[in-house]
Short mmCIF file of C-alpha atoms in Angstrom, two decimals:
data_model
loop_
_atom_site.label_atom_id
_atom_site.label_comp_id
_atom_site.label_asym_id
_atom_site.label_seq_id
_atom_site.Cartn_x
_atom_site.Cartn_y
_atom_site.Cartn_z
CA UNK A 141 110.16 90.61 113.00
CA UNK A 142 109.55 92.17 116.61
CA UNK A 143 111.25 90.18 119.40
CA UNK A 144 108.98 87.96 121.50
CA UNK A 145 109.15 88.76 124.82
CA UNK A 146 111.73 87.03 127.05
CA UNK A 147 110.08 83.52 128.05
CA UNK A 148 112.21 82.91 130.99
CA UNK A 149 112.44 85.65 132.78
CA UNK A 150 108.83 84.29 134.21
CA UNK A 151 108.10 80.46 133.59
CA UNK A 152 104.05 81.00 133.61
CA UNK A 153 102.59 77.60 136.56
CA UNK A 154 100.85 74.96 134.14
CA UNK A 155 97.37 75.83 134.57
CA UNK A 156 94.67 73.69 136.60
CA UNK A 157 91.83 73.40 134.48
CA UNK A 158 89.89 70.09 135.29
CA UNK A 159 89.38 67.49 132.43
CA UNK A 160 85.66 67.80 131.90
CA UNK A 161 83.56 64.63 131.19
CA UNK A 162 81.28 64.04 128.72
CA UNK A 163 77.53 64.26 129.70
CA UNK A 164 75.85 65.51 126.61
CA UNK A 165 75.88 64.09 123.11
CA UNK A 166 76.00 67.89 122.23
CA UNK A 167 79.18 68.16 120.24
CA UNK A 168 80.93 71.48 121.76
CA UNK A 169 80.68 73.83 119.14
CA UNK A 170 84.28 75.38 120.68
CA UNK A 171 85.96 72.23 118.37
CA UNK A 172 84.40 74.15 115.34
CA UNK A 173 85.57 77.41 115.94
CA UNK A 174 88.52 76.09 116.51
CA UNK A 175 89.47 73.66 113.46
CA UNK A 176 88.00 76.52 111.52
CA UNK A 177 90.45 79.10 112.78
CA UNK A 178 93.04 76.12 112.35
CA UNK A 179 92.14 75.78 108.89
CA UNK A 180 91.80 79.36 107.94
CA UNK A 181 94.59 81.04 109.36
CA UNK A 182 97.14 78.64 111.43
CA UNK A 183 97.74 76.83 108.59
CA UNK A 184 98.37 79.22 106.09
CA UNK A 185 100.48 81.60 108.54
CA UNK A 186 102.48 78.57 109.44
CA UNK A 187 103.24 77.26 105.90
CA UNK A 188 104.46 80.49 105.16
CA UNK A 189 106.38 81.12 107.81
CA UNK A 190 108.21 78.10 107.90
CA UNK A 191 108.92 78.49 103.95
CA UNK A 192 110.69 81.76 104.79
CA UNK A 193 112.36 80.56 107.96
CA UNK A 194 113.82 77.40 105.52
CA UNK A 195 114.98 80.09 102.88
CA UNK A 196 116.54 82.12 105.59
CA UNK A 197 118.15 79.50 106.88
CA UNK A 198 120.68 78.87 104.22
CA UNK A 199 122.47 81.44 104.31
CA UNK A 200 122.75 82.63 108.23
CA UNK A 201 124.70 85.21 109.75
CA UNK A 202 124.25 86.43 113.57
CA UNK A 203 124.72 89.43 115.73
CA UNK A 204 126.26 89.85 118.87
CA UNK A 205 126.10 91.98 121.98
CA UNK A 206 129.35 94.40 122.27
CA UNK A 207 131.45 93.68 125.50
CA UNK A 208 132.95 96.97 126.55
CA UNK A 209 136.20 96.72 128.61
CA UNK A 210 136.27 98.61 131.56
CA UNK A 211 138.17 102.00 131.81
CA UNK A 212 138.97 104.18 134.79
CA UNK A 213 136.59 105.93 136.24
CA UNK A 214 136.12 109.59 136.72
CA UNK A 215 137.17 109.48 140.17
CA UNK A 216 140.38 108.33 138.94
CA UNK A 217 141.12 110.65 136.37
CA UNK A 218 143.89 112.99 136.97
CA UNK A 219 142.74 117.05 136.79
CA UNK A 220 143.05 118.27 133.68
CA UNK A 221 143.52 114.66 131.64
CA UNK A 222 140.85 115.53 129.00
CA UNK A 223 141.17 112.30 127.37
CA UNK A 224 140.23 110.56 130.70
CA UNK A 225 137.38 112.46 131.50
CA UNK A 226 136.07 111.12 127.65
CA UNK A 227 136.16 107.82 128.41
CA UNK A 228 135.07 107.90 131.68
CA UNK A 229 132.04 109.78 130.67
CA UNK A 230 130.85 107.17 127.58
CA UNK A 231 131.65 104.29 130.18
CA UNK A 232 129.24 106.09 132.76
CA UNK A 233 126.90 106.81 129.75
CA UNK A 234 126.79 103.06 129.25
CA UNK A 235 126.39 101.88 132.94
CA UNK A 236 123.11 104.31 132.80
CA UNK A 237 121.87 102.83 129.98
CA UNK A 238 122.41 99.26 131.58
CA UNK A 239 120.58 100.78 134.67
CA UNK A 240 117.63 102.02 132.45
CA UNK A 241 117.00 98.48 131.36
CA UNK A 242 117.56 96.55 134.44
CA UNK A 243 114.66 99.26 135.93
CA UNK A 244 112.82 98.41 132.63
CA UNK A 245 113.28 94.72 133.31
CA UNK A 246 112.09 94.61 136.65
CA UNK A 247 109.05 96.43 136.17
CA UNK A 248 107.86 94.69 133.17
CA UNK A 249 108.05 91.70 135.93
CA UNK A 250 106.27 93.45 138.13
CA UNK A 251 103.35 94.08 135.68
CA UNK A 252 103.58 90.43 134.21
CA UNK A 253 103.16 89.30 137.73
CA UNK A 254 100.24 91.78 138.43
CA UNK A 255 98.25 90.39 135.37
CA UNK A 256 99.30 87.08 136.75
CA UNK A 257 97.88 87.12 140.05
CA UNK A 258 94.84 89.40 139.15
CA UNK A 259 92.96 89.81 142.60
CA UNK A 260 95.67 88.18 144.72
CA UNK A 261 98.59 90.45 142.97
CA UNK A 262 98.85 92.71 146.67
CA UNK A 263 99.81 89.02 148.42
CA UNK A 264 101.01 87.10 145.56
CA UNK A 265 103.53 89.76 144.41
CA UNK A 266 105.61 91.12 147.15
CA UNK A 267 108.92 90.18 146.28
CA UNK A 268 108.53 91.77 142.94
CA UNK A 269 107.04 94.71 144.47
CA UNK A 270 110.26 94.97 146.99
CA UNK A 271 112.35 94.55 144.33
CA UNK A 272 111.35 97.11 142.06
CA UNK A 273 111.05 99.11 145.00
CA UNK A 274 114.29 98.94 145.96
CA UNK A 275 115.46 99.23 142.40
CA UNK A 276 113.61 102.22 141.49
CA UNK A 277 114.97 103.54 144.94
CA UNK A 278 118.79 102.77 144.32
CA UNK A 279 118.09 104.55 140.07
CA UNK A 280 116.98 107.36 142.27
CA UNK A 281 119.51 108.03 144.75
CA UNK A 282 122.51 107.57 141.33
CA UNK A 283 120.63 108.68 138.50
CA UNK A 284 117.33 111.16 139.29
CA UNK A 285 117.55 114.83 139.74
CA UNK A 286 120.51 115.06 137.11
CA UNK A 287 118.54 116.31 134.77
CA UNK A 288 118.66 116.20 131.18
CA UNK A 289 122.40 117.54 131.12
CA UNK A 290 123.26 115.04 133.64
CA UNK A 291 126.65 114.10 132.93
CA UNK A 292 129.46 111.96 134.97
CA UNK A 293 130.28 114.89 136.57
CA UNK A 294 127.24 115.35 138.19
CA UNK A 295 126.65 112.02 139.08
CA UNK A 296 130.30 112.25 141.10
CA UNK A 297 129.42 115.98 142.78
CA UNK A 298 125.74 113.95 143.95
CA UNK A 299 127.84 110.81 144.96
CA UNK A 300 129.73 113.06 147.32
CA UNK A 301 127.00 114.63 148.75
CA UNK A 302 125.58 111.86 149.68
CA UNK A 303 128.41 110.23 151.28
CA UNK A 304 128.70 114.35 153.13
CA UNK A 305 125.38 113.34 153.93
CA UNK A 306 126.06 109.95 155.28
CA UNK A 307 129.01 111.27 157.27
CA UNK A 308 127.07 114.03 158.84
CA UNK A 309 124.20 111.43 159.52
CA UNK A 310 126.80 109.07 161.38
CA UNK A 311 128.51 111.84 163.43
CA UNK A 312 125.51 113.02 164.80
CA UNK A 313 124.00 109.80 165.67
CA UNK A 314 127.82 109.16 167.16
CA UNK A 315 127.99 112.15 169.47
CA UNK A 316 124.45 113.34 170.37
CA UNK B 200 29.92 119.05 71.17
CA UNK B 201 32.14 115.97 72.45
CA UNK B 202 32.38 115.01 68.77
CA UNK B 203 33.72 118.84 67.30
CA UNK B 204 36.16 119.04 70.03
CA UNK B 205 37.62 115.50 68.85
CA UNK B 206 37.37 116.76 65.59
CA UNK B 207 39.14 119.65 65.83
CA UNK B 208 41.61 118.02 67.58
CA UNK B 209 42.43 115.71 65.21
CA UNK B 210 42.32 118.14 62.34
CA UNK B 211 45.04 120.26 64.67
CA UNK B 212 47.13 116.88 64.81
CA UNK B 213 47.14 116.27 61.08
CA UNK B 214 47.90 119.88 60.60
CA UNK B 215 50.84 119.41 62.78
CA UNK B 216 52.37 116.35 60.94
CA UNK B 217 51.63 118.13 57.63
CA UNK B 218 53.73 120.83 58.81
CA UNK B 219 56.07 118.99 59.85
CA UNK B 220 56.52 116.93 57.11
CA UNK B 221 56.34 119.77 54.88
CA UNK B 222 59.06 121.51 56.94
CA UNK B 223 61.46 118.47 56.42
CA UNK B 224 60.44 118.09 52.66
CA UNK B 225 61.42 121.80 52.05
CA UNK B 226 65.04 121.70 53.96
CA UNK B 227 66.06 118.74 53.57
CA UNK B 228 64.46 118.21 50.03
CA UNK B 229 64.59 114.16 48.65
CA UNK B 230 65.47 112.81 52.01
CA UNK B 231 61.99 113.34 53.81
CA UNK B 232 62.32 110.97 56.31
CA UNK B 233 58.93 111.05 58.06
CA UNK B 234 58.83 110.63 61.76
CA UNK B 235 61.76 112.85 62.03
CA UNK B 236 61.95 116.59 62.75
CA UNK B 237 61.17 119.31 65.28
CA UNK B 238 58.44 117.99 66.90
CA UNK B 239 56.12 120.21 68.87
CA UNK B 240 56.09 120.45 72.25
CA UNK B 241 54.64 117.81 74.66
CA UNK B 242 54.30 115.19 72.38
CA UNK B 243 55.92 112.20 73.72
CA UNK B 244 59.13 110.84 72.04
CA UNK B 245 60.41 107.08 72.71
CA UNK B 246 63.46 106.51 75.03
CA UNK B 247 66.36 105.57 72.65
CA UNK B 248 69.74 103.79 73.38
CA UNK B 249 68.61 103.49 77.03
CA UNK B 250 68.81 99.16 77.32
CA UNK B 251 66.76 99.31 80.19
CA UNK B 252 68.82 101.75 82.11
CA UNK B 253 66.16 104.51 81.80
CA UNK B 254 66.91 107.77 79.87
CA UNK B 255 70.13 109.30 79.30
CA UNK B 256 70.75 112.12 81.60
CA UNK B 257 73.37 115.21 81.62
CA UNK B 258 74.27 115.40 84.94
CA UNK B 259 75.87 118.79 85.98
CA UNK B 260 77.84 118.71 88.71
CA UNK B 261 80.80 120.53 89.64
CA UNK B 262 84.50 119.64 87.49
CA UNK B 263 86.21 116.82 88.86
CA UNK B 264 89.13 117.81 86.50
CA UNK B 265 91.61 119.00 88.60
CA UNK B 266 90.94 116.65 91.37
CA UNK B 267 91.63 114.24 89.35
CA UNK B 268 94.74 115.31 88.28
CA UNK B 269 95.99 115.93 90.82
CA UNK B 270 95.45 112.55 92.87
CA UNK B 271 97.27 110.72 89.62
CA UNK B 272 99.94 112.59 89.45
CA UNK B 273 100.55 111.64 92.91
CA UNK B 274 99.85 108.11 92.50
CA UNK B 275 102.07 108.55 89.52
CA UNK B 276 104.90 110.35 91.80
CA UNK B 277 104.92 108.22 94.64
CA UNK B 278 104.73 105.10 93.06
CA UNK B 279 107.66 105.92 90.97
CA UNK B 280 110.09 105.67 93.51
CA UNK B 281 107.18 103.80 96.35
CA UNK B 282 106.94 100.53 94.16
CA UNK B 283 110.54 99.82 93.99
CA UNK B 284 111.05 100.92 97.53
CA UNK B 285 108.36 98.48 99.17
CA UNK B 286 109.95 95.59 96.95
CA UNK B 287 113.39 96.28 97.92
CA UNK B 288 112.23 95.99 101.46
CA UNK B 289 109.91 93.05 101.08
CA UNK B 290 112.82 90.70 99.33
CA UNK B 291 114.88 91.93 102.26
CA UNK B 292 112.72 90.81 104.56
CA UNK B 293 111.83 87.67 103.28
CA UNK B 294 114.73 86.33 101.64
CA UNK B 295 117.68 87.67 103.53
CA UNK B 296 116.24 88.52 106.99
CA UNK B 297 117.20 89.39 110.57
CA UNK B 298 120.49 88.28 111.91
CA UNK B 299 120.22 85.60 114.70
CA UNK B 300 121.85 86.88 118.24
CA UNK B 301 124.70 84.46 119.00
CA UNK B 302 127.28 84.38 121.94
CA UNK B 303 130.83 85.63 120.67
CA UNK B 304 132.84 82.67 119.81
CA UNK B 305 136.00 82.31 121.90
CA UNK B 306 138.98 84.49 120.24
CA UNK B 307 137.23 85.54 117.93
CA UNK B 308 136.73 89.65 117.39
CA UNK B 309 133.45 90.45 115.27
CA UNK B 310 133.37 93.49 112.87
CA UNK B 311 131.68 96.74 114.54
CA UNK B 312 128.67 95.80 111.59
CA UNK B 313 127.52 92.29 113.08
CA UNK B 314 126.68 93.98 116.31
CA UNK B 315 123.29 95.15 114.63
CA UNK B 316 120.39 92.95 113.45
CA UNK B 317 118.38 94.45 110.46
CA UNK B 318 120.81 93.77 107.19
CA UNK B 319 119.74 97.16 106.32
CA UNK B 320 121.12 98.47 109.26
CA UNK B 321 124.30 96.32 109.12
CA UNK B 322 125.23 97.69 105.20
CA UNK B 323 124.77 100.97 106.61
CA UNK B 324 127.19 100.13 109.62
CA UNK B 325 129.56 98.66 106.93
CA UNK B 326 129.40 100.61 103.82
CA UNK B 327 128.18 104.43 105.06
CA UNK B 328 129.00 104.77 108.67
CA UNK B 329 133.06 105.02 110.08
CA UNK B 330 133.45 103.03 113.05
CA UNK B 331 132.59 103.44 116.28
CA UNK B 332 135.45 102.56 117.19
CA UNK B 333 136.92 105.07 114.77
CA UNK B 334 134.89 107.86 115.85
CA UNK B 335 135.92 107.54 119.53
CA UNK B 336 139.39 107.82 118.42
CA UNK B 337 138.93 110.42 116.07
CA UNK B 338 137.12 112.74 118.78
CA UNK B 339 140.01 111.79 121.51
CA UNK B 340 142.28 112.94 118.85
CA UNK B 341 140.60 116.43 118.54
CA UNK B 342 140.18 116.73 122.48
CA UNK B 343 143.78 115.85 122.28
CA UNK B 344 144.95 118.43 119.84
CA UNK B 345 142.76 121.23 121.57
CA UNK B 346 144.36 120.00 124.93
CA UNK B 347 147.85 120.64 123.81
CA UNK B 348 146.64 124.25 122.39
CA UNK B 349 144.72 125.09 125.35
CA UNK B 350 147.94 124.04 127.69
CA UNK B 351 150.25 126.04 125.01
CA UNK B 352 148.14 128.76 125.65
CA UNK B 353 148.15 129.03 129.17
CA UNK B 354 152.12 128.85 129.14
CA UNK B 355 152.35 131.80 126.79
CA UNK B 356 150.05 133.65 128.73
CA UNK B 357 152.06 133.10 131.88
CA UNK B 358 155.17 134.05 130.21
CA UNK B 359 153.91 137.09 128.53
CA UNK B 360 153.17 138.36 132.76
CA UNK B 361 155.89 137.10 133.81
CA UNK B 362 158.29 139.04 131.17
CA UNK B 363 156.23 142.52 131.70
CA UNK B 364 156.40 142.14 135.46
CA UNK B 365 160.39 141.33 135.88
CA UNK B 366 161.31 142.96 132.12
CA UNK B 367 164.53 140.50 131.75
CA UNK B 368 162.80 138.38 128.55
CA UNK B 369 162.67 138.98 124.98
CA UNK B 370 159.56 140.24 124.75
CA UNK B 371 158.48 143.97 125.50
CA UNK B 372 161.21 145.45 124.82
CA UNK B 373 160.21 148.93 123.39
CA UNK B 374 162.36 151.27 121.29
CA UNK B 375 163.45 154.00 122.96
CA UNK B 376 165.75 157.12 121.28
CA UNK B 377 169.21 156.92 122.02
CA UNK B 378 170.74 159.02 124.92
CA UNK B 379 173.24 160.60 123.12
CA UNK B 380 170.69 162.49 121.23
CA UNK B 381 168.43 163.85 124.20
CA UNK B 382 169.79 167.73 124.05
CA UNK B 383 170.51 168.36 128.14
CA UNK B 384 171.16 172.08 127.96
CA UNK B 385 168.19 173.48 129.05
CA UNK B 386 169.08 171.24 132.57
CA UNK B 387 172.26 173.69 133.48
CA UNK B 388 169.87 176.41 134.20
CA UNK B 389 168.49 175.79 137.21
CA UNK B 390 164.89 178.15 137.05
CA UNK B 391 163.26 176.76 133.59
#
């Protein structure tokens, strides 16, 4: 079955809708539609469901999520150590792919908060707007402009640019 | 003149069914069924075995053989293997399911299968697939082995200069005649 989405990564505010009272003898014709829907699917779908979920049940087995241990890096790989340079590749593979979802996370926040807020989203939203601005800034500075055969070598040759960069920057704020 | 052409249109209609009877009486012989037989043209027949669906027509319309065919033979073809297929997957689904995500129970190390959810994907993991954990290894053991030949390779290439530059190793040495046999003579004249 598809995944639901994550219910606590945003706790939804209990909504304010008044308690309306009674002035017609009307009957609201809402209650029909609704029993009827009851009736004609809730029911069903939720008789089923729980059948399966009971047969499942008996015999259960789980799934986990894989904790990698940490290697050395590439910046601490001695020239020519092949085997070194493997690892530290799939480890920076992985720590991309961790990136890619944190990005993911925080802009699926973003747009849950947008639909949220509606017309106030501009006011309403600004820390998630910071955030994912700063987020999608930081994936840019390590990640973007590698390309598709981006590798961890790459990634270190752009790391030390920037911190060229950086240096430069300081020296000639330093000594103008 | 009303009355002749009645009458001779009557007198043509009983010389019709006379000829018609007589042409059934002399083919067919005792049988001379009356009412039957070619009848002439534009006389009007009664509609038979139609139980009030109106008269039986033939249609023509182009042959729907090979369309036919065709799409049961592929109903036939992919329900063969479909039907079996989409009940596999439906008792799957229903009566095994999806593996519930748990944290990983203190010293406990889980099987590189029960990382995945689908039970599908997990006998695949199990059954079909090596390892990852095998696979890593098995690629740093062929980075390995072309590490060693690559460094191997570099040596001999270093040695093979280094022996044809100085000349003192066991390699290039070329066979040269001896100098015993080298015939001088020709050098004690001085203008050759």
């Amino acid at each position: 079955m598809p995944e639901d989405h994550d219910w606590e990564a945003y706790k939804v505010p209990p909504t304010r809708t008044p308690v309306s009272e009674r002035t017609t003898s009307v009957p609201n014709p809402v209650d029909y539609f609704q029993s009827a829907f009851n009736y004609v699917l809730d029911t069903p779908v939720t008789f089923i469901r729980d059948w399966i979920e009971r047969w499942q049940n008996r015999n259960k087995f789980y799934y986990y999520h894989q904790k990698f241990r940490r290697v050395p890096d590439l910046s601490q790989c001695l020239e020519g150590d092949y085997l070194c340079y493997y690892e530290a590749e799939a480890q920076w593979r992985r720590d991309r792919m961790v990136d890619q979802e944190i990005v993911e996370i925080v802009r699926e926040r973003m747009a849950a908060c947008k639909q949220r807020e509606g017309p106030n989203q501009f006011q309403n939203c600004a820390k998630e707007m910071e955030l994912l601005a700063q987020v999608t800034k930081a994936y840019q500075d390590r990640y973007g402009d590698l390309g598709f055969h981006g590798n961890a070598r790459t990634c270190l040759m752009k790391q030390k640019h920037r911190m060229m960069e950086e240096r430069k920057a300081a020296q000639e704020n330093q000594c103008p | 003149m009303a009355a002749m052409s009645r009458v001779l249109r009557a007198a043509a209609a009983w010389a019709a069914r006379r000829a018609g009877s007589a042409g059934t009486a002399g083919i067919t012989g005792t049988t001379g069924i009356t009412g039957i037989g070619p009848r002439l043209p534009g006389t009007l027949v009664p509609v038979r075995h139609s139980g009030d669906h109106g008269k039986r027509m033939f249609i023509i319309k182009a042959t729907s053989f090979y369309d036919s065919r065709f799409l049961s033979l592929l109903r036939y073809y992919l329900f063969l293997t479909g039907i079996p297929v989409a009940v596999l997957l439906t008792y799957i689904n229903i009566f095994i399911g999806e593996a519930e995500l748990a944290e990983i129970p203190e010293g406990y190390v889980p099987e590189h299968w029960e990382y995945y959810k689908h039970p599908i994907t997990r006998w695949i993991a199990r059954y079909v697939l090596d390892s990852p954990e095998k696979n890593y290894e098995k690629d740093m053991a062929l980075l390995d082995v072309e590490v060693r030949k690559s460094e191997l390779r570099l040596l001999e290439l270093e040695a093979r200069r280094l022996m044809r530059h100085r000349g003192d190793g066991p390699w290039y040495h070329y066979e040269t005649p001896d100098k015993n046999l080298v015939d001088n003579s020709m050098k004690a004249t001085p203008d050759n």
